[in-house]
PDB file of C-alpha atoms in Angstrom:
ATOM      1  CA  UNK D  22      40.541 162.447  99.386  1.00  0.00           C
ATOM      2  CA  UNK D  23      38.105 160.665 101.561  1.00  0.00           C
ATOM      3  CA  UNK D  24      38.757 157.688 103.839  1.00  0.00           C
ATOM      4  CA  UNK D  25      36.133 155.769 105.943  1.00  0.00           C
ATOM      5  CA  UNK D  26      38.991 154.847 108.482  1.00  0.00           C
ATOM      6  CA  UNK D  27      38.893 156.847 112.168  1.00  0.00           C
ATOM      7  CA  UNK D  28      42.762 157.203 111.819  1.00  0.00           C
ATOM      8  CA  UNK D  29      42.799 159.096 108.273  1.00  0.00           C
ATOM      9  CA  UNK D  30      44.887 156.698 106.817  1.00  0.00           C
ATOM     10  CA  UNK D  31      43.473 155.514 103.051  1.00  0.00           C
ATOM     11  CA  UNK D  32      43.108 152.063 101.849  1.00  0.00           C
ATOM     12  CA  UNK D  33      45.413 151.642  98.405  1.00  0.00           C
ATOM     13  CA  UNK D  34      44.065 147.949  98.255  1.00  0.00           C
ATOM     14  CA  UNK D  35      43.683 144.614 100.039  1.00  0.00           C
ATOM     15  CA  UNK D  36      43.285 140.920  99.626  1.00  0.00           C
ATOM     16  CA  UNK D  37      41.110 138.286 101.834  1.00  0.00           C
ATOM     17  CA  UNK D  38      42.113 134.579 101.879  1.00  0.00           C
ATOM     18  CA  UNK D  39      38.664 134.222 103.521  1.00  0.00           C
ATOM     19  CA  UNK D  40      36.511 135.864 100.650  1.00  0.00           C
ATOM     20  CA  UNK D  41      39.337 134.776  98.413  1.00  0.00           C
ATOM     21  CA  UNK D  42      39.177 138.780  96.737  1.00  0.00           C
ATOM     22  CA  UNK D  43      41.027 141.084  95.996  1.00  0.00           C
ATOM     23  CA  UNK D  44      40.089 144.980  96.402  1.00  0.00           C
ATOM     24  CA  UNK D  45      41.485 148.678  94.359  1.00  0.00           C
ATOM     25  CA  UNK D  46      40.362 151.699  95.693  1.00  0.00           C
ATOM     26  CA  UNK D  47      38.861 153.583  92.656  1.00  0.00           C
ATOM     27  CA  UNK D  48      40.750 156.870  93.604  1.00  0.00           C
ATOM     28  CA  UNK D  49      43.468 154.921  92.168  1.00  0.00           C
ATOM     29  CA  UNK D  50      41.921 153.826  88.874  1.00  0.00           C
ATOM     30  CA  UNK D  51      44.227 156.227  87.468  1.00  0.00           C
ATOM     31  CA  UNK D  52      47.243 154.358  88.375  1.00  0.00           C
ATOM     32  CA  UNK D  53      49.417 152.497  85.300  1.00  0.00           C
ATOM     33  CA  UNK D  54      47.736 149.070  84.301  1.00  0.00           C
ATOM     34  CA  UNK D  55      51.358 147.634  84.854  1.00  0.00           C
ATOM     35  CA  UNK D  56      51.387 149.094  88.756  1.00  0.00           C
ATOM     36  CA  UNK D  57      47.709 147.913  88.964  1.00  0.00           C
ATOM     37  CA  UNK D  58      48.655 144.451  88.235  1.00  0.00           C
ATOM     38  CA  UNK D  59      51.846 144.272  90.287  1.00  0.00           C
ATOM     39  CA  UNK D  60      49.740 145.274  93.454  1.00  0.00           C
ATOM     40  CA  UNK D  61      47.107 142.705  92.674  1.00  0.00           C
ATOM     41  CA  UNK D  62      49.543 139.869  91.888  1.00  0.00           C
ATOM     42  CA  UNK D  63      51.460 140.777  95.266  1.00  0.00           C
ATOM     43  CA  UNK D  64      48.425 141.005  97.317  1.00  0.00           C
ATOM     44  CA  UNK D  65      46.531 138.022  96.040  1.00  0.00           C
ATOM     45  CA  UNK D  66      49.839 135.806  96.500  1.00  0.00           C
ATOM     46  CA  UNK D  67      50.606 137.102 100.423  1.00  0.00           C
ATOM     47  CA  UNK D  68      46.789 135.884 101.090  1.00  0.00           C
ATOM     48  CA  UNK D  69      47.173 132.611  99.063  1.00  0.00           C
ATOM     49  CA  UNK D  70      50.403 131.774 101.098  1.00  0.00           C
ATOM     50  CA  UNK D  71      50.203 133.337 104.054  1.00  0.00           C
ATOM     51  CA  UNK D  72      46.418 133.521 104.796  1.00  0.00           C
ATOM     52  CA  UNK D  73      44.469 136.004 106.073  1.00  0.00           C
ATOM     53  CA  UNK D  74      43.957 140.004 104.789  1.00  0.00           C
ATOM     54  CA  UNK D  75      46.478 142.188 103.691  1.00  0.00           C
ATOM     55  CA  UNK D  76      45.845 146.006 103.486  1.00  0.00           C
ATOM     56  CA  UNK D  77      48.066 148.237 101.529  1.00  0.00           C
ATOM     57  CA  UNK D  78      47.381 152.036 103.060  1.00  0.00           C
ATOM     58  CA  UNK D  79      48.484 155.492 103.341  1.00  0.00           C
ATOM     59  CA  UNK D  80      48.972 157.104 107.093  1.00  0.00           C
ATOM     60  CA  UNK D  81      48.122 160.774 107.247  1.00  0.00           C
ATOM     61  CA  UNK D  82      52.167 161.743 106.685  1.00  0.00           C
ATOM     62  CA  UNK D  83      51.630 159.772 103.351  1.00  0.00           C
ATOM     63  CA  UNK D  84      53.870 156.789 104.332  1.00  0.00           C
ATOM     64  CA  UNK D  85      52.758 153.147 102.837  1.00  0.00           C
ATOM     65  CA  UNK D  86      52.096 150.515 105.166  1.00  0.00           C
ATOM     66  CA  UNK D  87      51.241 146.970 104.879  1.00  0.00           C
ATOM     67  CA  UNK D  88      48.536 145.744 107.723  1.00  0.00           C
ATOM     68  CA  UNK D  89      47.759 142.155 108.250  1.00  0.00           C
ATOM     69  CA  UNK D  90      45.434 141.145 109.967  1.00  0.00           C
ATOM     70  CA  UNK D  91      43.260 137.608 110.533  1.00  0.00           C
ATOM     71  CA  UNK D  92      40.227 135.864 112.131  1.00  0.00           C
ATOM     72  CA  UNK D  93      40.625 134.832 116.062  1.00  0.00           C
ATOM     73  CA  UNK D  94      40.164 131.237 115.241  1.00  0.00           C
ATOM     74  CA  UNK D  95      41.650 130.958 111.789  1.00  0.00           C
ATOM     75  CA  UNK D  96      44.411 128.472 112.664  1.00  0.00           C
ATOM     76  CA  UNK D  97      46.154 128.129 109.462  1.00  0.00           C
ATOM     77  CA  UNK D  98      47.409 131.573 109.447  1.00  0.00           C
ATOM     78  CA  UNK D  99      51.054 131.814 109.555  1.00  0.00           C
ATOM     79  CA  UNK D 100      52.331 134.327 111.721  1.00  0.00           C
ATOM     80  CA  UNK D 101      56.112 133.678 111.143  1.00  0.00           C
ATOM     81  CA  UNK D 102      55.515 133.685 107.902  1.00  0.00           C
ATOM     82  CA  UNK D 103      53.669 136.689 107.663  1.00  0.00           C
ATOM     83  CA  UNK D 104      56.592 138.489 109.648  1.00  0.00           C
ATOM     84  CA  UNK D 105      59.043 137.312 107.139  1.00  0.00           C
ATOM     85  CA  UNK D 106      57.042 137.866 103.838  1.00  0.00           C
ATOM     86  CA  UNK D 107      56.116 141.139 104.700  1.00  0.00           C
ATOM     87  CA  UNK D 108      59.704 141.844 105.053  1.00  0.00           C
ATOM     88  CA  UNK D 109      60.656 140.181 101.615  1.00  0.00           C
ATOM     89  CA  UNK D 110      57.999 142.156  99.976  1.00  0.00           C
ATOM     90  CA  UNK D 111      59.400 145.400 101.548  1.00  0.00           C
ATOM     91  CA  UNK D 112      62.739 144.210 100.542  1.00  0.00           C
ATOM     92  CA  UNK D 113      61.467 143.164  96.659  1.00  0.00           C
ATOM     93  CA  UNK D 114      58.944 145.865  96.277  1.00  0.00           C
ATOM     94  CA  UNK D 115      60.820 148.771  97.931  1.00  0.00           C
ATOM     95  CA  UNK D 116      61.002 150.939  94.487  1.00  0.00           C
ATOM     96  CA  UNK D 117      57.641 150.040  93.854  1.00  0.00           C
ATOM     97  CA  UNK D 118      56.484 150.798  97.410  1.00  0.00           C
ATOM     98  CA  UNK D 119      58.667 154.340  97.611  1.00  0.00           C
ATOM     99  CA  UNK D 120      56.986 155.171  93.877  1.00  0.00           C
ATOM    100  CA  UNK D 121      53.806 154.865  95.064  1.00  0.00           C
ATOM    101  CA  UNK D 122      53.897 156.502  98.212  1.00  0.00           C
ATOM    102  CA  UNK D 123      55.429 159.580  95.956  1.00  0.00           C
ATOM    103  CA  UNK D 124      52.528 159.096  93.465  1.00  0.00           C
ATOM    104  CA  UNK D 125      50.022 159.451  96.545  1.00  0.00           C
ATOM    105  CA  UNK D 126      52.234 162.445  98.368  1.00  0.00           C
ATOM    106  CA  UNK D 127      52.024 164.394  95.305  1.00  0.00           C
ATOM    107  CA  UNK D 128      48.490 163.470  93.664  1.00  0.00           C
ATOM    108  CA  UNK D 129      46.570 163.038  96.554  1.00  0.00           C
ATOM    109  CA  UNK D 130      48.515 165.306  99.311  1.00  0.00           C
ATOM    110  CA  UNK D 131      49.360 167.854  97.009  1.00  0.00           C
ATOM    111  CA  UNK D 132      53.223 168.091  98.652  1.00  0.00           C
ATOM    112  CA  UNK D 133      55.967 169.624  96.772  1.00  0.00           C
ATOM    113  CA  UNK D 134      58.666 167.374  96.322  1.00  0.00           C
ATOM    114  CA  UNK D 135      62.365 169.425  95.997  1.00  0.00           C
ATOM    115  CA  UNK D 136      63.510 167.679  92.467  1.00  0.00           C
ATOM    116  CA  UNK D 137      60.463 167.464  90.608  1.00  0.00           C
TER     117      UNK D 137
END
């Protein structure tokens, strides 16, 4: 599994209010259409509401994380907000959010998970 990023972690996708795009790693073509399109529509509304660029990525231990992040001067972003829709997408999306960071333990990490 590659990564471009200095702290290992991988990029699972983002979206930029300021390019207005939206952005799927290809090491996770493979991933159900359904999935696919749930991380799209998430990501794309979070920028469209919020503003800014939300990263969905992996830390080395396999753990998902959500990074925001936005311009110096971009004064419409909503920091509040951004707190508190972060947390209602952890809160909405957990199952999703635990799936996939199973999906990328096991695929991608090649961990043994007691169960499976």
């Amino acid at each position: 599994m590659s990564s471009n990023n200095p702290d290992g972690s991988v990029v699972l996708c983002a979206s930029s209010s300021y390019e207005e795009k939206y952005y799927l790693n290809q090491e996770f073509a493979g991933l159900p259409e359904p999935v696919k399109e749930e991380l799209k529509v998430m990501c794309v509304l979070y920028t469209a509401e919020i503003g800014g660029i939300l990263t969905l990525q992996f830390g080395v231990d396999g753990r998902l994380f959500l990074n925001v992040t936005s311009r110096e001067d971009d004064f419409w972003f909503d920091e509040i907000g951004s707190v508190l829709k972060i947390k209602q997408i952890q809160s909405e999306k957990r199952e999703l959010l635990e799936s996939l960071e199973l999906y990328y333990r096991v695929k991608f990490l090649k961990q043994e998970i007691a169960g499976l």
